[in-house]
CSV table of C-alpha atoms in Angstrom, one decimal:
chain,number,residue,atom,x,y,z
A,838,UNK,CA,0.1,-0.5,-0.2
A,839,UNK,CA,1.3,3.3,-1.1
A,840,UNK,CA,1.6,5.8,2.0
A,841,UNK,CA,1.9,9.5,1.7
A,842,UNK,CA,2.1,12.6,4.3
A,843,UNK,CA,0.8,15.9,4.5
A,844,UNK,CA,1.7,18.9,6.2
A,845,UNK,CA,-1.1,20.9,7.7
A,846,UNK,CA,-0.6,24.8,8.2
A,847,UNK,CA,-3.7,25.6,10.9
A,848,UNK,CA,-3.7,29.5,10.7
A,849,UNK,CA,-6.5,32.3,12.0
A,850,UNK,CA,-7.0,34.6,14.1
A,851,UNK,CA,-6.2,34.7,18.1
A,852,UNK,CA,-8.9,32.4,19.9
A,853,UNK,CA,-10.8,31.3,16.8
A,854,UNK,CA,-10.4,27.8,18.0
A,855,UNK,CA,-6.5,26.3,16.2
A,856,UNK,CA,-4.9,24.8,19.5
A,857,UNK,CA,-9.0,22.6,19.8
A,858,UNK,CA,-9.2,21.7,16.3
A,859,UNK,CA,-5.3,20.4,16.6
A,860,UNK,CA,-5.8,18.3,19.9
A,861,UNK,CA,-9.2,17.0,18.5
A,862,UNK,CA,-8.4,15.7,14.6
A,863,UNK,CA,-4.6,14.0,17.0
A,864,UNK,CA,-6.9,12.6,19.9
A,865,UNK,CA,-4.4,13.8,22.8
A,866,UNK,CA,-3.7,17.1,24.0
A,867,UNK,CA,-0.7,18.4,22.5
A,868,UNK,CA,-1.4,22.3,22.4
A,869,UNK,CA,-2.7,24.2,25.8
A,870,UNK,CA,-5.8,25.8,25.2
A,871,UNK,CA,-7.3,28.7,27.7
A,872,UNK,CA,-10.2,31.7,26.4
A,873,UNK,CA,-7.5,34.5,26.1
A,874,UNK,CA,-6.2,34.7,23.2
A,875,UNK,CA,-2.5,34.6,22.1
A,876,UNK,CA,-2.2,31.3,24.0
A,877,UNK,CA,-0.1,29.7,21.5
A,878,UNK,CA,3.4,31.6,21.4
A,879,UNK,CA,4.8,28.4,18.9
A,880,UNK,CA,4.5,26.1,16.4
A,881,UNK,CA,2.9,22.9,17.9
A,882,UNK,CA,3.1,19.9,16.2
A,883,UNK,CA,0.3,17.2,16.7
A,884,UNK,CA,0.9,13.6,14.7
A,885,UNK,CA,-1.9,11.2,13.1
A,886,UNK,CA,-1.6,8.2,11.8
A,887,UNK,CA,-4.7,6.3,9.9
A,888,UNK,CA,-3.8,3.9,7.8
A,889,UNK,CA,-1.6,4.7,4.7
A,890,UNK,CA,-2.2,8.5,5.1
A,891,UNK,CA,0.2,10.6,7.7
A,892,UNK,CA,-1.5,14.0,9.0
A,893,UNK,CA,1.6,16.9,10.4
A,894,UNK,CA,-0.4,19.2,11.8
A,895,UNK,CA,1.3,22.7,12.6
A,896,UNK,CA,-1.0,24.9,15.1
A,897,UNK,CA,0.9,28.2,14.8
A,898,UNK,CA,-0.1,31.3,17.1
A,899,UNK,CA,-2.9,33.8,16.1
A,900,UNK,CA,-2.4,36.4,13.1
A,901,UNK,CA,-1.8,40.0,14.8
A,902,UNK,CA,-0.2,43.4,14.1
A,903,UNK,CA,2.7,42.5,16.2
A,904,UNK,CA,3.7,44.8,19.1
A,905,UNK,CA,6.7,43.3,20.4
A,906,UNK,CA,10.1,41.4,19.3
A,907,UNK,CA,8.0,38.4,20.7
A,908,UNK,CA,5.5,39.0,18.9
A,909,UNK,CA,7.5,39.6,15.2
A,910,UNK,CA,8.6,36.0,15.6
A,911,UNK,CA,5.1,34.8,16.3
A,912,UNK,CA,4.1,36.3,13.1
A,913,UNK,CA,7.4,35.1,11.6
A,914,UNK,CA,6.6,31.4,12.7
A,915,UNK,CA,3.0,31.9,11.4
A,916,UNK,CA,4.7,32.9,7.9
A,917,UNK,CA,7.3,29.9,8.0
A,918,UNK,CA,4.8,26.8,8.4
A,919,UNK,CA,2.3,28.4,6.2
A,920,UNK,CA,5.7,28.4,3.5
A,921,UNK,CA,6.7,24.8,4.5
A,922,UNK,CA,2.9,23.1,4.6
A,923,UNK,CA,1.2,21.2,1.5
A,924,UNK,CA,-1.8,23.0,2.8
A,925,UNK,CA,-2.9,26.1,5.1
A,926,UNK,CA,-6.1,25.2,6.8
A,927,UNK,CA,-7.7,29.1,8.3
A,928,UNK,CA,-10.2,28.9,10.6
A,929,UNK,CA,-12.9,31.7,11.1
A,930,UNK,CA,-15.6,32.3,13.3
A,931,UNK,CA,-19.1,32.4,12.2
A,932,UNK,CA,-19.5,36.0,12.7
A,933,UNK,CA,-17.8,39.4,12.2
A,934,UNK,CA,-15.3,41.9,10.2
A,935,UNK,CA,-12.3,40.1,9.4
A,936,UNK,CA,-9.4,41.9,11.3
A,937,UNK,CA,-6.5,43.2,9.7
A,938,UNK,CA,-4.3,40.0,10.5
A,939,UNK,CA,-6.9,38.2,9.1
A,940,UNK,CA,-7.0,39.5,5.9
A,941,UNK,CA,-3.7,40.2,5.1
A,942,UNK,CA,-3.3,36.2,6.0
A,943,UNK,CA,-5.9,35.3,3.5
A,944,UNK,CA,-3.6,37.4,1.1
A,945,UNK,CA,-0.7,35.7,1.5
A,946,UNK,CA,-3.1,32.4,1.3
A,947,UNK,CA,-4.0,33.5,-2.2
A,948,UNK,CA,-2.1,30.9,-4.9
A,949,UNK,CA,-1.5,28.3,-2.2
A,950,UNK,CA,-4.0,25.2,-1.8
A,951,UNK,CA,-6.0,26.2,1.1
A,952,UNK,CA,-9.0,24.8,2.8
A,953,UNK,CA,-11.3,27.9,5.1
A,954,UNK,CA,-12.5,26.4,8.1
A,955,UNK,CA,-15.8,28.0,9.8
A,956,UNK,CA,-15.3,26.8,13.3
A,957,UNK,CA,-18.1,27.4,16.4
A,958,UNK,CA,-20.9,26.4,14.3
A,959,UNK,CA,-22.5,25.8,17.5
A,960,UNK,CA,-22.9,29.4,18.0
A,961,UNK,CA,-24.8,29.8,14.7
A,962,UNK,CA,-28.5,31.1,15.1
A,963,UNK,CA,-29.5,30.0,12.0
A,964,UNK,CA,-27.7,28.0,8.9
A,965,UNK,CA,-28.5,31.1,7.0
A,966,UNK,CA,-26.4,32.5,8.5
A,967,UNK,CA,-23.8,29.8,8.2
A,968,UNK,CA,-24.7,29.9,3.9
A,969,UNK,CA,-23.9,33.5,4.3
A,970,UNK,CA,-20.5,33.3,5.8
A,971,UNK,CA,-19.7,30.4,3.6
A,972,UNK,CA,-21.0,32.2,0.8
A,973,UNK,CA,-18.5,34.5,1.5
A,974,UNK,CA,-15.4,33.3,2.2
A,975,UNK,CA,-16.0,31.0,-0.9
A,976,UNK,CA,-16.4,34.5,-2.9
A,977,UNK,CA,-13.1,35.3,-2.2
A,978,UNK,CA,-11.7,32.8,-4.6
A,979,UNK,CA,-8.7,31.9,-2.0
A,980,UNK,CA,-10.4,28.6,-0.5
A,981,UNK,CA,-10.3,25.1,-2.7
A,982,UNK,CA,-13.1,24.2,-0.3
A,983,UNK,CA,-15.0,26.1,2.3
A,984,UNK,CA,-15.8,23.3,5.9
A,985,UNK,CA,-17.6,24.0,9.3
A,986,UNK,CA,-16.8,22.4,11.9
A,987,UNK,CA,-17.7,22.6,16.2
A,988,UNK,CA,-15.3,21.6,18.0
A,989,UNK,CA,-17.2,21.8,21.2
A,990,UNK,CA,-19.9,19.4,19.5
A,991,UNK,CA,-17.6,17.6,18.0
A,992,UNK,CA,-19.0,18.2,14.8
A,993,UNK,CA,-17.5,18.3,11.1
A,994,UNK,CA,-14.2,17.3,12.4
A,995,UNK,CA,-14.4,13.9,11.0
A,996,UNK,CA,-14.5,15.0,7.7
A,997,UNK,CA,-11.6,17.5,7.3
A,998,UNK,CA,-9.1,14.1,7.1
A,999,UNK,CA,-10.6,13.3,3.6
A,1000,UNK,CA,-10.8,16.6,2.1
A,1001,UNK,CA,-6.9,17.1,3.3
A,1002,UNK,CA,-6.3,13.4,2.5
A,1003,UNK,CA,-6.0,14.8,-1.4
A,1004,UNK,CA,-3.1,17.1,-0.9
A,1005,UNK,CA,-0.6,13.5,0.7
A,1006,UNK,CA,2.3,13.8,-1.3
A,1007,UNK,CA,3.3,10.3,-1.5
A,1008,UNK,CA,6.4,8.2,0.0
A,1009,UNK,CA,7.6,6.7,3.7
A,1010,UNK,CA,5.5,8.5,6.6
A,1011,UNK,CA,8.7,11.2,8.6
A,1012,UNK,CA,7.4,9.6,12.0
A,1013,UNK,CA,6.4,6.6,13.7
A,1014,UNK,CA,2.9,5.3,12.8
A,1015,UNK,CA,1.9,5.8,16.5
A,1016,UNK,CA,4.0,9.2,17.5
A,1017,UNK,CA,1.5,12.0,18.1
A,1018,UNK,CA,3.4,15.3,18.7
A,1019,UNK,CA,7.4,15.7,17.9
A,1020,UNK,CA,7.5,17.9,21.0
A,1021,UNK,CA,10.1,17.5,23.1
A,1022,UNK,CA,9.5,16.7,27.2
A,1023,UNK,CA,10.7,19.9,28.5
A,1024,UNK,CA,8.9,21.7,26.4
A,1025,UNK,CA,5.3,20.3,26.9
A,1026,UNK,CA,6.0,20.5,30.7
A,1027,UNK,CA,6.5,24.6,30.0
A,1028,UNK,CA,3.7,24.9,28.1
A,1029,UNK,CA,1.5,23.2,30.5
A,1030,UNK,CA,3.0,25.4,33.0
A,1031,UNK,CA,2.4,28.5,31.0
A,1032,UNK,CA,-1.4,27.0,30.6
A,1033,UNK,CA,-2.6,26.9,34.2
A,1034,UNK,CA,-1.0,30.7,34.8
A,1035,UNK,CA,-3.3,32.2,31.7
A,1036,UNK,CA,-6.0,29.7,33.2
A,1037,UNK,CA,-5.3,31.3,37.2
A,1038,UNK,CA,-3.9,34.5,36.5
A,1039,UNK,CA,-5.0,37.7,36.0
A,1040,UNK,CA,-5.5,38.9,32.1
A,1041,UNK,CA,-2.2,41.5,32.0
A,1042,UNK,CA,0.4,39.1,33.8
A,1043,UNK,CA,0.3,35.7,32.0
A,1044,UNK,CA,1.6,37.1,28.5
A,1045,UNK,CA,4.0,38.7,30.6
A,1046,UNK,CA,5.3,35.5,31.5
A,1047,UNK,CA,8.3,32.5,30.1
A,1048,UNK,CA,9.0,29.1,31.1
A,1049,UNK,CA,12.0,27.5,31.0
A,1050,UNK,CA,12.5,24.1,32.4
A,1051,UNK,CA,16.4,23.5,33.5
A,1052,UNK,CA,16.5,20.1,34.7
A,1053,UNK,CA,14.5,16.8,33.6
A,1054,UNK,CA,15.8,14.1,35.1
A,1055,UNK,CA,14.0,10.3,35.9
A,1056,UNK,CA,16.1,8.8,38.4
A,1057,UNK,CA,17.0,5.4,37.8
A,1058,UNK,CA,15.7,3.4,41.0
A,1059,UNK,CA,11.8,5.1,40.8
A,1060,UNK,CA,9.2,6.0,37.7
A,1061,UNK,CA,9.7,9.7,39.2
A,1062,UNK,CA,11.0,13.0,37.0
A,1063,UNK,CA,12.3,15.3,38.9
A,1064,UNK,CA,11.9,18.6,37.2
A,1065,UNK,CA,13.3,22.2,37.6
A,1066,UNK,CA,11.5,25.4,36.0
A,1067,UNK,CA,12.2,28.9,35.7
A,1068,UNK,CA,8.9,31.5,35.4
A,1069,UNK,CA,10.5,34.9,34.1
A,1070,UNK,CA,7.8,37.9,34.5
A,1071,UNK,CA,8.3,41.0,33.4
A,1072,UNK,CA,7.9,42.8,36.6
A,1073,UNK,CA,8.5,42.8,40.0
A,1074,UNK,CA,4.5,43.2,40.5
A,1075,UNK,CA,4.0,40.1,38.2
A,1076,UNK,CA,5.8,38.0,40.3
A,1077,UNK,CA,4.2,38.8,43.9
A,1078,UNK,CA,1.7,37.9,41.8
A,1079,UNK,CA,2.5,34.2,40.5
A,1080,UNK,CA,3.7,33.6,43.8
A,1081,UNK,CA,0.6,34.9,45.5
A,1082,UNK,CA,0.1,35.2,49.4
A,1083,UNK,CA,2.6,32.4,51.8
A,1084,UNK,CA,2.9,31.3,47.9
A,1085,UNK,CA,-0.2,29.6,47.5
A,1086,UNK,CA,-1.1,30.6,43.6
A,1087,UNK,CA,2.1,28.7,42.8
A,1088,UNK,CA,1.6,26.1,44.5
A,1089,UNK,CA,-2.0,26.1,42.9
A,1090,UNK,CA,-0.2,26.0,39.5
A,1091,UNK,CA,2.5,23.5,40.0
A,1092,UNK,CA,0.1,21.1,41.6
A,1093,UNK,CA,-2.6,21.7,38.4
A,1094,UNK,CA,0.4,21.4,36.1
A,1095,UNK,CA,1.8,18.4,37.9
A,1096,UNK,CA,-1.1,16.3,37.3
A,1097,UNK,CA,-1.2,17.2,33.4
A,1098,UNK,CA,2.6,16.6,33.6
A,1099,UNK,CA,1.4,13.0,34.7
A,1100,UNK,CA,-0.3,11.9,32.7
A,1101,UNK,CA,1.2,13.0,29.6
A,1102,UNK,CA,5.0,11.5,30.9
A,1103,UNK,CA,3.5,8.5,32.4
A,1104,UNK,CA,5.1,8.4,35.7
A,1105,UNK,CA,5.4,10.4,39.0
A,1106,UNK,CA,6.8,14.3,38.8
A,1107,UNK,CA,8.7,16.3,41.4
A,1108,UNK,CA,7.8,19.3,39.9
A,1109,UNK,CA,10.3,22.8,41.6
A,1110,UNK,CA,9.1,25.7,40.0
A,1111,UNK,CA,10.9,29.1,40.8
A,1112,UNK,CA,9.8,32.8,40.0
A,1113,UNK,CA,12.2,35.4,38.6
A,1114,UNK,CA,12.0,38.8,37.1
A,1115,UNK,CA,13.6,40.0,33.7
A,1116,UNK,CA,12.4,43.1,32.5
A,1117,UNK,CA,10.5,43.8,29.0
A,1118,UNK,CA,12.0,40.0,28.2
A,1119,UNK,CA,9.3,40.2,25.5
A,1120,UNK,CA,11.9,43.2,23.2
A,1121,UNK,CA,15.0,41.1,24.5
A,1122,UNK,CA,16.3,39.5,21.0
A,1123,UNK,CA,19.0,37.4,23.5
A,1124,UNK,CA,16.4,36.5,26.3
A,1125,UNK,CA,14.6,35.2,23.3
A,1126,UNK,CA,16.7,33.2,22.5
A,1127,UNK,CA,17.5,32.0,25.7
A,1128,UNK,CA,14.1,31.1,26.4
A,1129,UNK,CA,13.5,29.2,23.1
A,1130,UNK,CA,11.9,31.1,21.2
A,1131,UNK,CA,14.6,31.1,18.1
A,1132,UNK,CA,13.6,32.0,15.2
A,1133,UNK,CA,12.6,29.2,12.8
A,1134,UNK,CA,14.7,30.7,9.2
């Protein structure tokens, strides 16, 4: 049986559901998901193998107008990922005008293989509204096909596989058939910790936070992994919020992260976190490199 692989780049504005759709298609949680915009900062890879076809899903940061060097790197990650993919899957909400960044992405996709997905169809008021949005996207002349999905209600997601398979390139699979991500374990731990901060902290704090895993060591005599992580804040006042009164917030974040880490890693986890301050790290090329936000190209 001839095998093939298809690299699918998911793009769209922040909070449109790219990470939720990635997780649904993979069947495993590979991307963190919160209700706050700009949750995804780097490219997350999800892998699904179904018979002869391997789908490599590239979940990218939300398209936006950059205001920091980190934002510029996030935008470059999106552009590089589109160039690397065999087809782009651009997600839209059922309602609303296109943002400036969305329109720029639509223009960038012109002339390339692309499929539009109207997500969050569970929020539709009428079927006529879906028909109108579909017609609007078809009229752009950019997308080969317009699909409709609701990750929350698990509708329309399975149908994407058949559509995407048509863009596959014949050849051996790039990853083992049972793989579901190529992210290093350290990166997964960092993302889990950041997700908990996005969930538990006030809006302005988590977006100024970076996480690095300094130690990841499996004990030889026990099924325990010792993990040391540094949480970097942009402001001294934010450090206090992350730690919380009597260290309670940091304990809450670490405890919740530990549960997810143990599920991911299949072992007991001894997680220790330290909170440090690095002023305006999002605008420092040196610190962005040090924290792992390297440029793809």
